[in-house]
Coordinates of C-alpha atoms and ligand atoms in Angstrom, one line a residue:
M1027 CA -5.4 24.1 3.8
E1028 CA -2.8 23.8 6.9
I1029 CA 1.3 22.6 5.5
L1030 CA 2.3 20.8 8.5
K1031 CA 6.1 20.2 8.5
T1032 CA 6.8 18.8 11.5
P1033 CA 5.6 16.2 14.2
K1034 CA 4.9 18.8 17.1
E1035 CA 3.1 20.8 14.1
V1036 CA 0.9 17.8 13.7
R1037 CA 0.2 17.5 17.6
E1038 CA -0.8 21.6 18.2
Y1039 CA -3.1 20.8 14.9
R1040 CA -4.9 17.5 15.9
S1041 CA -4.9 18.8 19.8
S1042 CA -7.0 22.3 18.1
I1043 CA -9.8 20.2 16.1
K1044 CA -12.5 18.2 17.6
G1045 CA -14.3 15.1 15.4
S1046 CA -13.0 12.3 13.8
V1047 CA -10.5 12.0 11.5
G1048 CA -9.5 10.5 8.6
F1049 CA -6.1 9.4 7.9
V1050 CA -4.2 8.4 4.9
P1051 CA -0.7 8.0 4.7
T1052 CA 1.1 8.0 1.2
M1053 CA 4.1 8.7 -0.1
G1054 CA 2.8 11.2 -2.8
A1055 CA 3.1 11.1 -6.2
L1056 CA -0.1 11.0 -6.2
H1057 CA -2.8 9.4 -8.1
E1058 CA -6.5 8.2 -8.5
G1059 CA -6.1 5.5 -6.0
H1060 CA -4.8 8.0 -3.6
L1061 CA -7.9 10.1 -4.6
T1062 CA -10.5 7.5 -3.9
L1063 CA -8.5 7.2 -0.1
I1064 CA -9.1 11.0 -0.1
K1065 CA -12.4 10.9 -1.2
K1066 CA -13.7 8.1 1.3
A1067 CA -11.6 9.5 4.1
R1068 CA -13.4 13.2 3.6
E1069 CA -16.9 11.3 3.1
E1070 CA -16.8 9.2 6.9
N1071 CA -14.6 11.7 8.4
D1072 CA -15.2 15.2 10.3
Y1073 CA -11.4 16.2 9.1
V1074 CA -8.8 14.8 6.5
I1075 CA -5.0 14.5 7.2
V1076 CA -3.0 13.3 4.8
S1077 CA 1.1 12.2 4.7
I1078 CA 3.3 12.7 2.5
F1079 CA 6.3 11.3 3.3
V1080 CA 9.2 9.1 1.2
N1081 CA 10.6 6.8 4.2
P1082 CA 13.6 5.9 3.0
T1083 CA 13.6 2.5 6.3
Q1084 CA 11.1 0.8 4.1
F1085 CA 13.0 1.0 0.7
L1086 CA 16.4 -1.7 0.8
P1087 CA 19.5 -0.8 -0.7
G1088 CA 19.2 -0.9 -4.7
E1089 CA 15.6 0.0 -4.9
D1090 CA 14.2 3.6 -5.6
L1091 CA 14.1 5.3 -3.3
D1092 CA 15.9 8.2 -5.2
K1093 CA 14.2 8.1 -8.0
Y1094 CA 11.4 8.0 -6.2
P1095 CA 8.8 10.6 -8.2
R1096 CA 8.5 13.5 -5.9
R1097 CA 5.7 15.8 -6.8
L1098 CA 4.6 17.5 -3.9
Q1099 CA 3.6 21.3 -5.3
A1100 CA 1.4 19.3 -7.7
D1101 CA 0.4 16.6 -4.2
F1102 CA -0.9 19.9 -2.3
E1103 CA -3.3 21.4 -5.3
I1104 CA -4.6 17.8 -5.8
C1105 CA -5.2 18.1 -1.6
K1106 CA -6.7 20.8 -1.6
R1107 CA -9.0 20.8 -4.3
A1108 CA -9.7 17.7 -2.6
G1109 CA -11.0 18.5 1.2
V1110 CA -8.2 17.7 2.4
D1111 CA -7.5 19.6 5.9
A1112 CA -4.4 19.2 6.0
V1113 CA -1.3 18.0 4.8
F1114 CA 2.0 16.3 6.9
T1115 CA 5.9 16.2 5.4
P1116 CA 7.5 15.6 6.8
N1117 CA 11.6 15.4 6.9
A1118 CA 13.6 12.4 8.0
E1119 CA 14.7 13.7 9.9
N1120 CA 12.0 15.3 12.3
M1121 CA 11.2 11.1 11.5
Y1122 CA 13.5 9.4 13.3
N1123 CA 16.4 9.3 15.4
E1124 CA 19.4 7.7 15.2
D1125 CA 20.0 4.3 17.6
E1126 CA 16.2 3.9 18.2
I1127 CA 13.6 1.3 18.7
L1128 CA 12.5 -0.6 16.1
I1129 CA 9.3 -2.6 15.3
K1130 CA 9.7 -6.6 13.6
A1131 CA 7.0 -7.8 11.0
P1132 CA 5.6 -11.1 12.7
K1133 CA 8.4 -13.3 11.5
I1134 CA 6.4 -15.5 8.9
K1135 CA 3.7 -13.7 7.4
G1136 CA 6.2 -10.4 7.5
Y1137 CA 8.6 -12.7 5.1
I1138 CA 6.7 -14.7 3.0
L1139 CA 6.2 -13.0 -0.2
E1140 CA 6.4 -9.2 -0.3
G1141 CA 8.6 -10.1 1.8
F1142 CA 10.7 -12.3 1.0
F1143 CA 11.6 -10.6 -1.6
R1144 CA 12.1 -7.2 0.1
P1145 CA 13.1 -8.5 3.4
G1146 CA 12.9 -5.6 5.5
H1147 CA 10.4 -4.1 3.7
F1148 CA 7.4 -4.9 6.7
D1149 CA 10.1 -3.4 9.2
G1150 CA 10.5 -0.3 7.1
V1151 CA 6.9 0.2 6.7
L1152 CA 5.4 -0.9 10.3
Q1153 CA 8.3 1.9 11.7
V1154 CA 6.4 4.7 10.2
V1155 CA 3.6 3.7 10.7
N1156 CA 3.3 3.5 13.7
K1157 CA 4.6 6.5 14.3
L1158 CA 2.7 8.1 11.9
F1159 CA -0.2 6.9 13.9
N1160 CA 0.7 8.1 17.2
I1161 CA 1.1 11.9 15.6
T1162 CA -2.1 11.7 13.6
K1163 CA -4.4 10.1 15.8
P1164 CA -6.7 9.2 13.3
T1165 CA -10.1 8.1 13.9
R1166 CA -9.8 5.7 10.7
A1167 CA -6.7 5.5 8.7
Y1168 CA -7.2 4.7 4.8
F1169 CA -5.3 1.6 3.3
G1170 CA -5.7 0.3 -1.1
K1171 CA -6.2 -3.4 -1.3
K1172 CA -3.3 -3.7 -4.0
D1173 CA -0.5 -3.9 -1.0
A1174 CA -3.0 -6.7 0.8
Q1175 CA -0.2 -7.9 2.8
Q1176 CA 0.4 -4.4 3.8
L1177 CA -3.2 -3.6 4.6
Y1178 CA -3.1 -7.6 6.2
L1179 CA -0.3 -6.4 8.7
I1180 CA -0.9 -3.1 9.8
N1181 CA -4.2 -4.4 10.5
Q1182 CA -2.0 -6.8 13.2
M1183 CA -0.1 -4.7 13.9
V1184 CA -3.3 -2.2 15.7
K1185 CA -4.3 -5.1 16.7
N1186 CA -1.1 -6.4 18.5
F1187 CA -0.5 -2.7 19.7
F1188 CA -3.9 -2.0 20.8
F1189 CA -4.6 1.0 18.4
E1190 CA -7.7 2.9 19.1
L1191 CA -8.3 3.3 15.5
E1192 CA -10.2 1.4 12.6
I1193 CA -8.3 0.3 9.3
I1194 CA -10.1 0.7 6.8
P1195 CA -9.4 -0.9 3.0
V1196 CA -9.7 0.8 -0.2
D1197 CA -10.5 -1.4 -3.7
T1198 CA -7.6 -0.8 -6.0
V1199 CA -8.2 1.6 -8.5
R1200 CA -7.4 0.9 -12.4
E1201 CA -6.6 2.1 -15.9
K1202 CA -10.1 1.6 -17.9
D1203 CA -8.1 -0.8 -19.5
G1204 CA -6.9 -2.8 -16.2
L1205 CA -4.0 -1.9 -15.5
A1206 CA -3.5 -1.2 -11.2
L1207 CA -2.9 2.3 -10.7
S1208 CA 0.8 2.8 -8.7
S1209 CA 3.1 5.6 -8.6
R1210 CA 6.0 3.8 -9.7
N1211 CA 3.7 3.0 -13.4
V1212 CA 5.7 6.1 -14.8
Y1213 CA 8.7 4.2 -14.5
L1214 CA 6.8 2.4 -17.5
S1215 CA 7.9 2.7 -21.6
P1216 CA 4.7 2.3 -24.0
D1217 CA 5.7 -0.9 -25.2
E1218 CA 6.3 -1.8 -21.1
R1219 CA 3.2 -0.9 -20.1
Q1220 CA 1.6 -2.8 -22.2
R1221 CA 3.5 -5.6 -21.1
A1222 CA 2.4 -4.6 -17.6
L1223 CA -1.4 -4.7 -18.8
S1224 CA -0.8 -9.7 -18.3
I1225 CA -0.7 -9.2 -15.0
S1226 CA -4.4 -7.7 -14.6
K1227 CA -5.1 -10.4 -17.6
A1228 CA -3.8 -12.6 -15.7
L1229 CA -5.8 -11.7 -12.2
K1230 CA -8.9 -11.5 -13.9
K1231 CA -8.9 -14.5 -15.3
A1232 CA -8.0 -16.7 -12.6
A1233 CA -10.4 -14.6 -11.3
K1234 CA -13.0 -16.2 -13.5
L1235 CA -11.7 -19.7 -13.4
S1236 CA -11.9 -20.4 -10.2
A1237 CA -16.3 -19.4 -10.4
A1238 CA -15.5 -22.7 -12.4
T1239 CA -13.2 -24.6 -10.4
Q1240 CA -11.0 -24.9 -6.9
N1241 CA -8.3 -26.0 -8.3
I1242 CA -5.4 -23.6 -8.3
E1243 CA -2.1 -25.6 -10.4
E1244 CA -5.1 -25.6 -13.0
I1245 CA -5.5 -21.9 -12.7
K1246 CA -1.8 -20.5 -12.2
K1247 CA -1.0 -23.0 -15.4
E1248 CA -3.1 -20.4 -17.5
M1249 CA -2.3 -17.1 -15.5
I1250 CA 1.5 -17.9 -16.4
R1251 CA 0.0 -19.1 -20.2
I1252 CA -0.8 -15.2 -20.1
L1253 CA 1.8 -13.4 -18.1
D1254 CA 4.1 -11.6 -21.1
V1255 CA 6.8 -10.0 -17.8
D1256 CA 10.7 -10.3 -17.6
K1257 CA 11.6 -11.5 -14.6
L1258 CA 8.1 -13.3 -12.2
Q1259 CA 8.6 -13.5 -9.1
Y1260 CA 5.5 -15.4 -7.2
I1261 CA 1.8 -15.6 -8.1
A1262 CA 0.6 -17.0 -4.7
F1263 CA -3.0 -17.5 -3.1
V1264 CA -3.7 -17.0 0.3
D1265 CA -7.0 -16.3 2.3
R1266 CA -7.5 -12.7 3.6
D1267 CA -5.2 -13.6 7.2
F1268 CA -2.5 -14.8 4.7
N1269 CA -2.1 -18.1 5.2
Y1270 CA -1.9 -20.6 2.2
I1271 CA -4.7 -22.2 0.3
D1272 CA -4.7 -25.4 -1.3
K1273 CA -7.6 -24.7 -3.3
I1274 CA -9.4 -21.5 -3.4
I1275 CA -11.8 -20.9 -1.1
P1276 CA -14.7 -18.8 -1.8
D1277 CA -14.5 -15.3 -0.2
N1278 CA -10.9 -16.0 1.0
T1279 CA -8.9 -15.5 -0.8
I1280 CA -6.8 -14.1 -2.7
I1281 CA -4.5 -13.7 -5.7
L1282 CA -1.5 -12.5 -6.0
I1283 CA 1.5 -12.0 -8.5
A1284 CA 4.8 -9.8 -8.3
A1285 CA 6.6 -9.5 -11.0
Y1286 CA 9.4 -7.2 -12.9
V1287 CA 8.0 -5.8 -16.9
G1288 CA 11.4 -4.2 -17.6
K1289 CA 13.6 -2.6 -14.8
T1290 CA 10.1 -2.3 -12.3
R1291 CA 8.6 -3.9 -10.6
L1292 CA 5.1 -4.0 -10.3
I1293 CA 2.5 -6.0 -7.6
D1294 CA -1.7 -6.0 -8.1
N1295 CA -3.2 -9.0 -6.9
I1296 CA -7.9 -9.9 -6.5
W1297 CA -9.8 -10.9 -3.8
I1298 CA -12.1 -13.4 -4.9
Ligands
PAF1469 O1 1.5 2.4 1.1 C1 2.1 3.6 0.9 O2 2.7 4.4 0.2 C2 3.6 3.2 2.2 O3 3.8 2.0 1.9 C3 3.1 4.0 3.6 C4 1.9 3.0 4.4 C5 2.9 5.5 3.5 C6 4.0 4.0 4.0 O4 5.3 4.8 4.0

């Protein structure tokens, strides 16, 4: 497995290989969720490139950039075992210049929900993903449905900027008890982890109810009853294009939750 540190090294590697390339961008601290993306990329492509980069521009001041888990050696082992061909681990200096051209997330859909509570977050995500796509030139890029709004915006960027690649959405991976896998789960104490389960329970209940009713208020009331979180930021109902909806649309609804459990901010969603 190649370990590449600079965009130049990736460029050289990229021009030395022929065939399809599956790309999995990550911020490291790899878990089963990432592994599912990697496995799918492995199945569908001749080569797999994984990037590991805790991208500073997508963190807001006061967020967890400094304490975000970093486990590079363990991540390399995971990648090696999963049959990854190359890992790209740049540092901020070789990804960013001082005064560079910036990408803005769309004014509405980049600034609602996650973008409202983390203003500018998606500008940073799109900036780095744009660079990563240009450096790795993938045939297909793999993203988890857990970050549903990110997935939507990256699809938009691919369309708006005429990238020639395919975005492959991958289902959220959960622990046996329903907790969505996230690198941030390590911040949870045992009690918080237990209470965090109420998020996936609320979503599961919402999915069940939505088979019987399209009434969002009714569903929301039940979700709030189930949730045992410290600060609920939003429960939202949108269609697959992130337009707010006022009733459940079968096969075209995403129900999303963002909440703090203790000091940890968690997001999760269910696609209906
Ligand atoms: O989803 C993530 O881990 C990050 O937002 C991404 C896509 C790797 C960009 O830094």
